[in-house]
Coordinates of C-alpha atoms in Angstrom, one line a residue:
Chain L
X978 CA -12.1 -0.5 23.0
X979 CA -11.0 1.2 26.2
X980 CA -8.9 4.2 26.1
X981 CA -5.1 4.0 26.4
X982 CA -4.9 7.7 27.3
X983 CA -3.5 7.4 30.7
X984 CA -0.9 9.2 32.7
X985 CA 0.4 6.2 34.7
X986 CA 2.9 3.7 33.5
X987 CA 6.2 4.5 31.5
X988 CA 6.2 7.5 29.2
X989 CA 5.0 7.4 25.6
X990 CA 8.0 8.0 23.3
X991 CA 7.3 10.1 20.2
X992 CA 9.5 8.1 17.8
X993 CA 8.0 8.8 14.3
X994 CA 6.4 11.6 12.5
X995 CA 4.9 11.5 9.0
X996 CA 2.8 13.8 6.8
X997 CA -0.2 12.0 5.3
X998 CA 0.4 11.1 1.7
X999 CA -2.0 11.3 -1.0
X1000 CA -1.8 7.6 -1.6
X1001 CA -2.8 7.0 2.0
X1002 CA -6.2 8.6 1.6
X1003 CA -9.3 6.9 0.3
X1004 CA -12.4 8.0 -1.4
X1005 CA -13.9 9.2 1.9
X1006 CA -11.2 11.8 1.9
X1007 CA -9.3 10.6 5.0
X1008 CA -6.5 8.1 5.7
X1009 CA -7.7 4.4 5.1
X1010 CA -7.9 2.7 8.5
X1011 CA -5.5 0.0 7.5
X1012 CA -2.7 2.5 6.9
X1013 CA -2.4 3.1 10.6
X1014 CA -0.8 -0.3 10.9
X1015 CA 1.9 0.8 8.6
X1016 CA 2.5 3.8 10.8
X1017 CA 2.2 1.7 14.0
X1018 CA 4.8 -0.8 12.6
X1019 CA 7.1 2.1 11.7
X1020 CA 6.8 3.5 15.2
X1021 CA 7.8 0.1 16.6
X1022 CA 10.7 -0.3 14.1
X1023 CA 11.9 3.2 14.9
X1024 CA 11.6 2.7 18.7
X1025 CA 13.7 -0.4 18.6
X1026 CA 16.1 1.2 16.2
X1027 CA 16.8 4.0 18.7
X1028 CA 17.6 1.5 21.4
X1029 CA 20.0 -0.4 19.3
X1030 CA 17.7 -3.2 18.2
X1031 CA 17.1 -2.3 14.5
X1032 CA 16.0 -5.2 12.2
X1033 CA 19.4 -6.1 11.1
X1034 CA 20.7 -5.9 14.6
X1035 CA 18.1 -8.3 15.9
X1036 CA 19.0 -10.7 13.0
X1037 CA 22.6 -10.4 14.0
X1038 CA 21.6 -11.5 17.5
X1039 CA 19.7 -14.5 16.1
X1040 CA 16.2 -13.6 16.6
X1041 CA 13.3 -11.5 15.2
X1042 CA 9.8 -10.6 16.1
X1043 CA 6.4 -11.4 14.7
X1044 CA 3.1 -9.7 15.3
X1045 CA 0.7 -11.9 17.1
X1046 CA -2.1 -9.5 17.8
X1047 CA -3.0 -5.9 17.1
X1048 CA -6.0 -3.7 17.9
X1049 CA -6.8 0.0 17.1
X1050 CA -9.6 2.4 18.0
X1051 CA -10.3 5.2 15.6
X1052 CA -11.0 8.5 17.2
X1053 CA -10.8 11.1 14.4
X1054 CA -9.9 11.0 10.6
X1055 CA -6.6 12.3 9.4
X1056 CA -6.5 14.3 6.2
X1057 CA -4.0 14.9 3.4
X1058 CA -1.2 17.2 4.7
X1059 CA -1.9 16.4 8.3
X1060 CA 1.4 15.6 10.2
X1061 CA 1.0 12.6 12.5
X1062 CA 3.0 12.1 15.7
X1063 CA 3.4 8.4 16.4
X1064 CA 3.9 7.5 20.0
X1065 CA 4.8 4.1 21.6
X1066 CA 5.5 2.6 24.9
X1067 CA 6.1 -1.0 25.9
X1068 CA 3.6 -1.9 28.6
X1069 CA 3.7 -5.6 29.3
X1070 CA 6.0 -8.6 29.1
X1071 CA 5.0 -12.2 28.8
X1072 CA 7.4 -15.1 28.6
X1073 CA 7.9 -15.0 24.9
X1074 CA 5.9 -11.9 24.0
X1075 CA 5.6 -8.1 24.8
X1076 CA 2.8 -5.7 24.2
X1077 CA 3.1 -2.1 23.2
X1078 CA 0.6 0.8 23.3
X1079 CA 0.4 3.0 20.3
X1080 CA -1.0 6.4 19.8
X1081 CA -1.3 8.6 16.7
X1082 CA -1.9 12.3 17.2
X1083 CA -2.4 15.1 14.8
X1084 CA 0.6 17.2 15.4
X1085 CA -1.2 20.5 14.8
X1086 CA -3.6 20.3 17.6
X1087 CA -2.5 17.1 19.4
X1088 CA -5.9 15.5 19.0
X1089 CA -6.0 11.7 19.1
X1090 CA -6.5 10.0 15.8
X1091 CA -6.0 6.4 16.7
X1092 CA -4.9 4.3 19.6
X1093 CA -4.4 0.7 20.5
X1094 CA -1.9 -2.0 21.1
X1095 CA 0.4 -4.5 19.3
X1096 CA 1.7 -7.7 20.7
X1097 CA 5.0 -9.2 19.3
X1098 CA 6.5 -12.6 20.0
X1099 CA 10.2 -13.3 19.9
X1100 CA 11.1 -16.0 17.5
X1101 CA 14.5 -17.7 17.0
X1102 CA 15.8 -17.1 13.5
X1103 CA 17.0 -20.7 12.9
X1104 CA 14.3 -22.8 14.6
X1105 CA 11.4 -20.3 14.0
X1106 CA 10.2 -21.3 17.5
X1107 CA 9.3 -18.7 20.1
X1108 CA 12.0 -17.9 22.6
X1109 CA 12.0 -15.9 25.9
X1110 CA 12.4 -12.2 25.3
X1111 CA 16.0 -11.4 25.9
X1112 CA 16.7 -9.6 29.2
X1113 CA 19.1 -7.1 27.6
X1114 CA 16.3 -6.0 25.2
X1115 CA 14.0 -5.6 28.1
X1116 CA 16.5 -3.5 29.9
X1117 CA 17.2 -1.3 26.9
X1118 CA 13.5 -0.6 26.7
X1119 CA 13.3 0.2 30.4
X1120 CA 16.2 2.6 30.0
X1121 CA 14.6 4.4 27.0
X1122 CA 11.1 4.8 28.3
X1123 CA 11.8 5.2 32.0
X1124 CA 10.6 2.0 33.4
X1125 CA 8.6 -1.2 32.6
X1126 CA 6.0 -1.5 35.1
X1127 CA 2.8 -2.8 33.8
X1128 CA 0.0 -0.3 33.6
X1129 CA -2.8 -2.9 34.1
Chain X
X809 CA 3.4 8.1 -24.6
X810 CA 2.5 6.3 -27.7
X811 CA -0.3 3.8 -27.6
X812 CA 0.3 0.1 -27.2
X813 CA -3.0 -0.9 -28.6
X814 CA -1.8 -2.6 -31.7
X815 CA -2.8 -5.7 -33.4
X816 CA 0.6 -7.0 -34.6
X817 CA 3.0 -8.9 -32.5
X818 CA 2.2 -11.8 -30.1
X819 CA -1.2 -11.9 -28.4
X820 CA -1.8 -10.1 -25.1
X821 CA -2.5 -12.7 -22.4
X822 CA -5.3 -11.9 -19.8
X823 CA -3.6 -13.3 -16.8
X824 CA -5.0 -11.4 -13.8
X825 CA -8.3 -10.0 -12.8
X826 CA -9.0 -7.8 -9.7
X827 CA -11.9 -5.9 -8.3
X828 CA -10.9 -2.4 -7.2
X829 CA -10.4 -2.3 -3.4
X830 CA -11.5 0.5 -1.2
X831 CA -7.9 1.0 0.0
X832 CA -6.7 1.4 -3.5
X833 CA -8.9 4.6 -4.1
X834 CA -7.7 8.0 -3.1
X835 CA -9.5 11.3 -2.2
X836 CA -10.0 12.0 -5.9
X837 CA -12.3 9.0 -5.9
X838 CA -10.4 6.8 -8.3
X839 CA -7.6 4.3 -8.1
X840 CA -4.2 6.0 -7.1
X841 CA -1.9 6.0 -10.1
X842 CA 0.9 4.1 -8.3
X843 CA -1.5 1.2 -7.5
X844 CA -1.3 0.1 -11.2
X845 CA 2.3 -1.0 -10.8
X846 CA 1.1 -3.4 -8.1
X847 CA -1.5 -4.8 -10.7
X848 CA 1.2 -4.7 -13.4
X849 CA 3.6 -6.6 -11.2
X850 CA 0.8 -9.2 -10.3
X851 CA 0.2 -9.6 -14.0
X852 CA 3.9 -10.4 -14.7
X853 CA 4.0 -12.7 -11.6
X854 CA 1.0 -14.5 -12.8
X855 CA 2.1 -14.7 -16.4
X856 CA 5.4 -16.4 -15.4
X857 CA 3.6 -18.6 -12.8
X858 CA 1.5 -19.9 -15.6
X859 CA 4.4 -21.0 -17.7
X860 CA 6.2 -22.6 -14.9
X861 CA 8.3 -19.7 -13.7
X862 CA 6.8 -18.8 -10.4
X863 CA 9.0 -16.8 -8.0
X864 CA 10.1 -20.0 -6.2
X865 CA 10.7 -21.9 -9.4
X866 CA 13.1 -19.1 -10.7
X867 CA 14.9 -19.1 -7.3
X868 CA 15.3 -22.9 -7.7
X869 CA 16.8 -22.4 -11.1
X870 CA 19.3 -19.9 -9.6
X871 CA 18.0 -16.6 -10.9
X872 CA 15.5 -14.0 -10.4
X873 CA 14.4 -10.7 -12.1
X874 CA 14.6 -7.0 -11.1
X875 CA 12.6 -4.2 -12.7
X876 CA 14.9 -1.9 -14.5
X877 CA 12.3 0.5 -16.0
X878 CA 8.6 1.0 -16.2
X879 CA 6.2 3.4 -17.9
X880 CA 2.5 3.8 -17.8
X881 CA 0.0 6.1 -19.6
X882 CA -3.2 6.7 -17.8
X883 CA -6.4 6.8 -20.0
X884 CA -9.3 6.6 -17.7
X885 CA -9.9 6.4 -13.9
X886 CA -11.0 3.2 -12.3
X887 CA -13.6 3.4 -9.5
X888 CA -14.4 1.3 -6.5
X889 CA -16.0 -2.0 -7.6
X890 CA -14.7 -1.9 -11.2
X891 CA -13.2 -5.2 -12.2
X892 CA -9.8 -4.8 -14.0
X893 CA -8.5 -7.1 -16.5
X894 CA -4.8 -7.2 -16.7
X895 CA -3.2 -8.2 -19.9
X896 CA 0.6 -8.8 -20.7
X897 CA 2.8 -9.9 -23.6
X898 CA 6.6 -10.0 -23.8
X899 CA 7.6 -7.9 -26.8
X900 CA 11.4 -7.6 -26.8
X901 CA 14.4 -9.5 -25.6
X902 CA 17.8 -8.0 -25.0
X903 CA 20.9 -9.8 -23.8
X904 CA 20.1 -9.7 -20.2
X905 CA 16.6 -8.1 -20.2
X906 CA 13.2 -8.4 -21.6
X907 CA 10.4 -5.9 -22.0
X908 CA 6.7 -6.6 -21.5
X909 CA 3.7 -4.6 -22.6
X910 CA 0.9 -4.2 -20.0
X911 CA -2.7 -3.1 -20.4
X912 CA -5.3 -2.6 -17.7
X913 CA -9.0 -2.7 -19.1
X914 CA -12.2 -2.1 -17.3
X915 CA -13.9 -5.5 -17.7
X916 CA -17.4 -4.1 -17.9
X917 CA -16.9 -2.1 -21.1
X918 CA -13.3 -3.1 -22.1
X919 CA -12.2 0.5 -22.0
X920 CA -8.6 1.1 -21.6
X921 CA -7.5 2.4 -18.1
X922 CA -3.8 2.3 -18.4
X923 CA -1.1 0.8 -20.7
X924 CA 2.6 0.8 -20.8
X925 CA 5.8 -1.3 -20.4
X926 CA 8.0 -2.9 -17.8
X927 CA 11.6 -4.1 -18.5
X928 CA 13.1 -6.8 -16.3
X929 CA 16.7 -7.7 -16.1
X930 CA 17.7 -11.3 -15.3
X931 CA 20.0 -11.6 -12.2
X932 CA 22.1 -14.4 -10.9
X933 CA 21.0 -15.3 -7.3
X934 CA 24.5 -15.8 -6.0
X935 CA 26.5 -13.1 -7.7
X936 CA 23.6 -10.6 -8.1
X937 CA 25.1 -9.9 -11.5
X938 CA 23.0 -9.7 -14.7
X939 CA 22.9 -12.9 -16.8
X940 CA 21.7 -13.7 -20.3
X941 CA 18.0 -14.5 -20.2
X942 CA 17.8 -18.3 -20.4
X943 CA 16.7 -19.8 -23.7
X944 CA 14.1 -22.1 -22.0
X945 CA 12.4 -19.2 -20.4
X946 CA 12.2 -17.5 -23.8
X947 CA 10.8 -20.6 -25.3
X948 CA 8.2 -21.0 -22.6
X949 CA 7.1 -17.5 -23.3
X950 CA 6.9 -18.0 -27.1
X951 CA 4.8 -21.1 -26.5
X952 CA 2.5 -19.3 -24.1
X953 CA 1.7 -16.1 -26.1
X954 CA 2.2 -17.5 -29.7
X955 CA 5.5 -16.1 -30.7
X956 CA 8.2 -13.7 -29.7
X957 CA 8.8 -11.5 -32.7
X958 CA 9.5 -7.9 -31.7
X959 CA 6.6 -5.5 -32.5
X960 CA 9.0 -2.5 -33.1
Chain Y
X1444 CA 15.7 4.7 -20.2
X1445 CA 18.0 7.8 -20.6
X1446 CA 19.6 9.4 -17.5
X1447 CA 18.1 12.4 -16.0
X1448 CA 21.3 13.3 -14.1
X1449 CA 22.2 16.5 -16.0
X1450 CA 23.4 19.8 -14.7
X1451 CA 21.4 22.0 -17.2
X1452 CA 17.9 23.3 -16.7
X1453 CA 16.3 24.5 -13.5
X1454 CA 17.6 23.2 -10.1
X1455 CA 16.2 20.0 -8.6
X1456 CA 14.4 20.8 -5.4
X1457 CA 14.8 18.4 -2.4
X1458 CA 11.2 18.6 -1.2
X1459 CA 10.5 15.3 0.7
X1460 CA 12.6 12.9 2.8
X1461 CA 11.4 9.5 4.0
X1462 CA 12.9 6.6 5.9
X1463 CA 12.1 3.3 4.2
X1464 CA 9.3 1.6 6.1
X1465 CA 9.1 -2.2 6.8
X1466 CA 5.8 -2.4 4.9
X1467 CA 7.4 -0.9 1.8
X1468 CA 9.9 -3.8 1.4
X1469 CA 9.1 -7.0 -0.4
X1470 CA 10.5 -10.5 -0.1
X1471 CA 13.5 -9.6 -2.2
X1472 CA 14.5 -7.5 0.7
X1473 CA 14.3 -4.1 -1.0
X1474 CA 11.7 -1.5 -1.6
X1475 CA 8.9 -2.7 -4.0
X1476 CA 9.4 -0.8 -7.3
X1477 CA 5.7 0.4 -7.2
X1478 CA 6.4 2.2 -3.9
X1479 CA 8.5 4.8 -5.7
X1480 CA 5.4 6.3 -7.3
X1481 CA 4.1 7.0 -3.9
X1482 CA 7.3 8.8 -3.0
X1483 CA 7.3 10.5 -6.4
X1484 CA 3.6 11.6 -5.9
X1485 CA 4.5 12.9 -2.4
X1486 CA 7.4 14.8 -3.7
X1487 CA 5.1 16.4 -6.3
X1488 CA 2.4 17.1 -3.6
X1489 CA 5.0 18.7 -1.3
X1490 CA 6.6 20.8 -4.1
X1491 CA 3.3 22.3 -5.0
X1492 CA 2.4 22.7 -1.3
X1493 CA 5.6 24.8 -0.7
X1494 CA 4.7 27.1 -3.5
X1495 CA 1.1 27.7 -2.4
X1496 CA -0.6 25.1 -4.5
X1497 CA -1.5 22.5 -2.0
X1498 CA -4.3 20.1 -2.9
X1499 CA -7.0 22.1 -1.1
X1500 CA -5.7 25.3 -2.5
X1501 CA -5.9 24.1 -6.1
X1502 CA -9.5 23.0 -5.4
X1503 CA -10.3 26.4 -4.1
X1504 CA -8.9 27.8 -7.4
X1505 CA -11.3 25.5 -9.3
X1506 CA -8.8 23.0 -10.8
X1507 CA -6.8 19.9 -10.0
X1508 CA -4.3 17.7 -11.7
X1509 CA -4.4 14.1 -13.0
X1510 CA -1.3 12.0 -13.8
X1511 CA -1.2 11.3 -17.6
X1512 CA 2.1 9.4 -17.8
X1513 CA 5.0 8.4 -15.5
X1514 CA 8.3 6.5 -16.1
X1515 CA 10.9 5.4 -13.7
X1516 CA 14.4 3.8 -14.1
X1517 CA 15.6 1.8 -11.2
X1518 CA 19.3 2.1 -10.4
X1519 CA 19.8 0.6 -7.0
X1520 CA 17.7 -1.0 -4.4
X1521 CA 16.7 0.8 -1.2
X1522 CA 16.8 -1.2 2.0
X1523 CA 14.9 -1.0 5.4
X1524 CA 16.1 2.0 7.3
X1525 CA 17.6 3.9 4.3
X1526 CA 16.6 7.5 4.2
X1527 CA 15.5 8.6 0.7
X1528 CA 15.9 12.2 -0.5
X1529 CA 13.2 13.0 -3.1
X1530 CA 14.0 15.7 -5.5
X1531 CA 11.8 17.3 -8.2
X1532 CA 11.9 19.9 -11.0
X1533 CA 9.4 20.9 -13.5
X1534 CA 11.1 20.7 -16.9
X1535 CA 8.4 21.3 -19.7
X1536 CA 5.1 22.9 -20.1
X1537 CA 2.6 21.9 -22.7
X1538 CA -0.8 23.5 -23.3
X1539 CA -2.7 21.6 -20.7
X1540 CA 0.1 19.6 -19.2
X1541 CA 3.5 19.8 -17.5
X1542 CA 6.2 17.3 -17.0
X1543 CA 8.4 17.0 -13.9
X1544 CA 11.7 15.1 -13.5
X1545 CA 12.0 13.1 -10.3
X1546 CA 15.0 11.6 -8.5
X1547 CA 15.2 9.4 -5.4
X1548 CA 18.7 9.3 -3.7
X1549 CA 19.9 7.4 -0.8
X1550 CA 20.7 10.2 1.7
X1551 CA 23.6 8.4 3.2
X1552 CA 25.8 8.3 0.1
X1553 CA 23.8 10.3 -2.3
X1554 CA 23.6 7.4 -4.7
X1555 CA 20.8 7.3 -7.2
X1556 CA 18.0 4.9 -6.5
X1557 CA 15.6 5.8 -9.2
X1558 CA 14.8 8.6 -11.6
X1559 CA 12.3 9.4 -14.2
X1560 CA 9.4 11.7 -15.1
X1561 CA 5.7 12.3 -14.4
X1562 CA 3.4 14.3 -16.6
X1563 CA 0.3 16.0 -15.2
X1564 CA -2.7 17.5 -16.9
X1565 CA -4.6 20.4 -15.4
X1566 CA -8.3 19.6 -15.2
X1567 CA -11.2 21.9 -14.5
X1568 CA -13.1 20.8 -11.3
X1569 CA -16.6 21.3 -12.6
X1570 CA -16.4 20.2 -16.2
X1571 CA -13.6 17.6 -15.6
X1572 CA -12.2 18.8 -18.9
X1573 CA -8.4 19.7 -19.5
X1574 CA -7.7 23.4 -19.2
X1575 CA -4.6 25.5 -19.8
X1576 CA -2.1 25.4 -17.1
X1577 CA -2.6 28.7 -15.2
X1578 CA 0.1 31.3 -15.7
X1579 CA 0.4 32.1 -12.0
X1580 CA 1.1 28.4 -11.2
X1581 CA 3.8 28.5 -13.9
X1582 CA 5.3 31.6 -12.4
X1583 CA 5.2 30.3 -8.8
X1584 CA 7.2 27.2 -10.1
X1585 CA 9.7 29.4 -12.0
X1586 CA 10.3 31.4 -8.8
X1587 CA 10.8 28.4 -6.7
X1588 CA 13.2 26.4 -8.8
X1589 CA 15.0 29.2 -10.6
X1590 CA 13.6 29.1 -14.0
X1591 CA 11.5 27.2 -16.4
X1592 CA 13.5 26.7 -19.5
X1593 CA 13.1 23.3 -21.1
X1594 CA 16.1 21.0 -20.8
X1595 CA 15.4 19.2 -24.0
Chain P
X953 CA -6.7 -12.8 21.6
X954 CA -9.3 -15.5 22.0
X955 CA -10.2 -17.6 19.0
X956 CA -13.3 -16.8 16.9
X957 CA -13.3 -20.4 15.4
X958 CA -16.6 -21.3 16.8
X959 CA -19.6 -23.2 15.4
X960 CA -22.4 -21.3 16.9
X961 CA -23.9 -18.0 15.6
X962 CA -24.7 -17.2 12.0
X963 CA -22.6 -18.8 9.3
X964 CA -19.3 -17.2 8.1
X965 CA -19.8 -16.1 4.5
X966 CA -16.9 -16.6 2.2
X967 CA -17.1 -13.4 0.1
X968 CA -13.6 -12.5 -1.2
X969 CA -10.7 -14.6 -2.5
X970 CA -7.3 -13.2 -3.3
X971 CA -3.9 -14.4 -4.3
X972 CA -1.1 -12.9 -2.4
X973 CA 0.6 -10.2 -4.4
X974 CA 4.4 -9.7 -4.5
X975 CA 3.9 -6.1 -3.2
X976 CA 2.1 -7.5 -0.1
X977 CA 5.0 -9.4 1.1
X978 CA 7.8 -7.8 3.2
X979 CA 11.4 -8.7 3.8
X980 CA 10.4 -11.5 6.2
X981 CA 9.0 -13.2 3.2
X982 CA 5.4 -13.3 4.3
X983 CA 2.4 -10.9 3.9
X984 CA 2.9 -7.7 6.0
X985 CA 0.5 -7.8 8.9
X986 CA -1.2 -4.5 8.1
X987 CA -2.2 -5.9 4.7
X988 CA -4.8 -8.1 6.3
X989 CA -6.8 -5.0 7.1
X990 CA -7.0 -4.3 3.3
X991 CA -8.3 -7.8 2.9
X992 CA -10.7 -7.5 5.8
X993 CA -12.1 -4.2 4.4
X994 CA -12.5 -5.8 1.0
X995 CA -14.4 -8.7 2.7
X996 CA -16.7 -6.2 4.3
X997 CA -17.2 -4.2 1.1
X998 CA -17.9 -7.4 -0.8
X999 CA -20.3 -8.7 1.8
X1000 CA -22.3 -5.5 1.7
X1001 CA -22.2 -5.3 -2.0
X1002 CA -23.7 -8.7 -2.2
X1003 CA -26.7 -7.8 -0.2
X1004 CA -27.4 -4.6 -2.0
X1005 CA -25.3 -2.2 0.2
X1006 CA -22.4 -1.3 -2.1
X1007 CA -20.6 1.9 -1.3
X1008 CA -22.6 3.9 -3.9
X1009 CA -25.9 2.3 -2.8
X1010 CA -25.2 3.4 0.8
X1011 CA -24.4 6.9 -0.3
X1012 CA -27.7 7.0 -2.2
X1013 CA -29.5 6.1 0.9
X1014 CA -27.9 9.0 2.7
X1015 CA -25.4 7.2 5.0
X1016 CA -22.0 5.5 5.2
X1017 CA -20.0 3.6 7.6
X1018 CA -16.7 4.4 9.5
X1019 CA -14.4 1.9 11.2
X1020 CA -14.3 2.5 15.0
X1021 CA -12.3 -0.5 16.1
X1022 CA -10.5 -3.4 14.6
X1023 CA -8.5 -6.3 16.0
X1024 CA -6.6 -9.2 14.4
X1025 CA -4.8 -12.2 15.7
X1026 CA -2.1 -13.7 13.5
X1027 CA -1.9 -17.5 13.3
X1028 CA 0.2 -18.3 10.4
X1029 CA 2.1 -16.4 7.8
X1030 CA 0.8 -16.2 4.1
X1031 CA 3.4 -16.5 1.4
X1032 CA 3.6 -15.3 -2.2
X1033 CA 1.2 -17.2 -4.4
X1034 CA -1.1 -18.5 -1.5
X1035 CA -4.7 -18.0 -2.2
X1036 CA -6.6 -16.4 0.8
X1037 CA -10.3 -17.1 1.5
X1038 CA -11.8 -14.1 3.4
X1039 CA -14.9 -14.9 5.5
X1040 CA -17.2 -12.6 7.4
X1041 CA -20.3 -12.6 9.6
X1042 CA -21.9 -9.8 11.5
X1043 CA -22.2 -10.8 15.0
X1044 CA -23.5 -7.9 17.0
X1045 CA -25.5 -4.8 16.7
X1046 CA -25.4 -1.8 18.9
X1047 CA -27.5 1.3 18.5
X1048 CA -25.3 3.0 15.9
X1049 CA -22.7 0.3 15.3
X1050 CA -22.3 -3.3 14.4
X1051 CA -19.4 -5.8 14.8
X1052 CA -18.3 -8.3 12.3
X1053 CA -16.0 -11.4 12.7
X1054 CA -13.4 -11.9 10.0
X1055 CA -11.3 -14.9 9.1
X1056 CA -8.6 -15.3 6.6
X1057 CA -7.8 -18.9 5.6
X1058 CA -5.2 -20.4 3.2
X1059 CA -7.3 -22.0 0.5
X1060 CA -5.0 -24.8 -0.1
X1061 CA -5.3 -26.4 3.3
X1062 CA -7.9 -24.3 5.0
X1063 CA -5.5 -23.3 7.7
X1064 CA -6.3 -20.2 9.7
X1065 CA -4.0 -17.2 8.9
X1066 CA -5.6 -14.4 10.8
X1067 CA -8.9 -13.9 12.6
X1068 CA -10.5 -10.9 14.5
X1069 CA -13.3 -8.4 14.5
X1070 CA -14.0 -5.0 13.0
X1071 CA -16.7 -2.5 14.3
X1072 CA -18.3 0.0 12.1
X1073 CA -20.5 3.0 13.0
X1074 CA -23.2 4.2 10.8
X1075 CA -22.9 7.9 10.0
X1076 CA -25.3 10.4 8.3
X1077 CA -23.8 11.7 5.1
X1078 CA -24.9 15.2 5.7
X1079 CA -24.5 15.8 9.4
X1080 CA -21.6 13.4 9.7
X1081 CA -23.3 12.3 13.0
X1082 CA -23.8 8.7 14.1
X1083 CA -27.3 7.3 13.3
X1084 CA -29.1 4.2 14.2
X1085 CA -28.2 1.3 12.0
X1086 CA -31.2 1.0 9.5
X1087 CA -33.5 -1.9 10.1
X1088 CA -33.5 -2.9 6.4
X1089 CA -29.8 -3.3 6.4
X1090 CA -29.9 -5.4 9.5
X1091 CA -32.6 -7.5 7.9
X1092 CA -30.6 -7.9 4.6
X1093 CA -27.7 -9.2 6.7
X1094 CA -29.9 -11.6 8.5
X1095 CA -31.3 -13.0 5.3
X1096 CA -27.8 -13.4 3.8
X1097 CA -26.0 -15.1 6.7
X1098 CA -28.9 -16.9 8.2
X1099 CA -29.6 -15.0 11.4
X1100 CA -28.4 -12.2 13.6
X1101 CA -28.3 -13.7 17.1
X1102 CA -25.3 -12.6 19.0
X1103 CA -22.7 -15.3 19.6
X1104 CA -21.6 -13.8 23.0

């Protein structure tokens, strides 16, 4: 539950922006907490797409990713019409996995709505077994976000 | 926008029951209107599953279905905790398509929440072209709901 | 199931654009048909927001809308990464209701993905009874889309 | 990312069962990871409902809950038609918050699909400020699950 709002490490990339949809609110009048994982996933998808690793491009290379773990802290509720800025940076690489930090901010006043992490594993398309994260992918990430050094 | 609440034709089958989830409500305090298509689809899936045409079983037979058209009338709002009874009957067969009537009722008092239709086309798995609806499928439906005569 | 792709009537307004999210696809590899109602609703919300009738602004005026009926025809499947252009025009006014035509197009090649209608009723906030659609609202729509004449 | 599959502490309560819906799958052919938070939330809602603290009943008592943090580990993918058993137990109480452990199992073979935690804060309805978790609520939980002792 610790904050991810730090200045060290590679820079957060603002990769996806969305206006809160009516269908995403619940009867408490704010965005349902589970919806943020849809936004988080879209931020990941968009981040990878921008560095040449869209879903189809990964498939063409013979691998894909699965989510192994995710965690979010909720700071403030988002309301209908709010525009959300979704930011991501990859902060850690394991043998067959990598962990990204995610932040959702209200665009209007930059206030933090939610933040947390998501860990993906790399999986071979044919065997469905985990594989080492490809070096080229790691390098494309480093080039995009300005480095890979762990922030731990 | 005409009512589908008729006594003639094959009998509606109550195939799927669900309690309204928090995530399915919106800031007006009732189930978001688009969610009913998830319930409708689950009613269709469950109807077919019960007659031996689950998704995988269709795939094994070399075909699947796509939705071509759907329409719903909204009668009353469903609230958190309401249990919804989802009813379906297949009412019309075209060459490559078939149309089902769908009804969502509040279990507590049987009041109608939404009703309408959904039309599926049968599609060949390999060519992705429409195909005649298989006779065996039609017969399985007739046996399940007690007839096929059109209600038009 | 008739086409709404006509040249007469007020002009369709392109009010909302969205890139298909991973979570919106299903195991057939395309956007689940029920998701289009989320896009349709967002097109409606955005259309009204742009003419000064955002959700909160309606509430402040003492009324809101409920969906009474909706229908969609599915023309082509949208895939992950496709950008969808959502277009809307209000085509008919009843005493307490109004009907809009909706179209979803793939931005890349302008091909039609889905089209149909949605009918809203105007509801008084306090009594929860239907009310005549306010004239000012009707005029704001006419000004925005260039007319109100029915296309029937 | 540690396992929550332990024998000590209060007993997990199986409070909610759901068959995977077509709309909940994604193009990888399994349930989208974000959907589990809808299931988790429904497990929480149902757990509380069964001990007399349904959403409306909390509102009547002058308070409600907000999610402050949630984390899930993904163990195995759920497929269309799988029935999921959702289990919950409350494992820790803070001053104004409480943390529950959640597990999703495939009913067929009891295999673990996902597990993790969710932390709620108690919030006063009028002031929207956090409040101490009411003793009666704590006692109702203890009676339902057979104890409250922390499992840390």
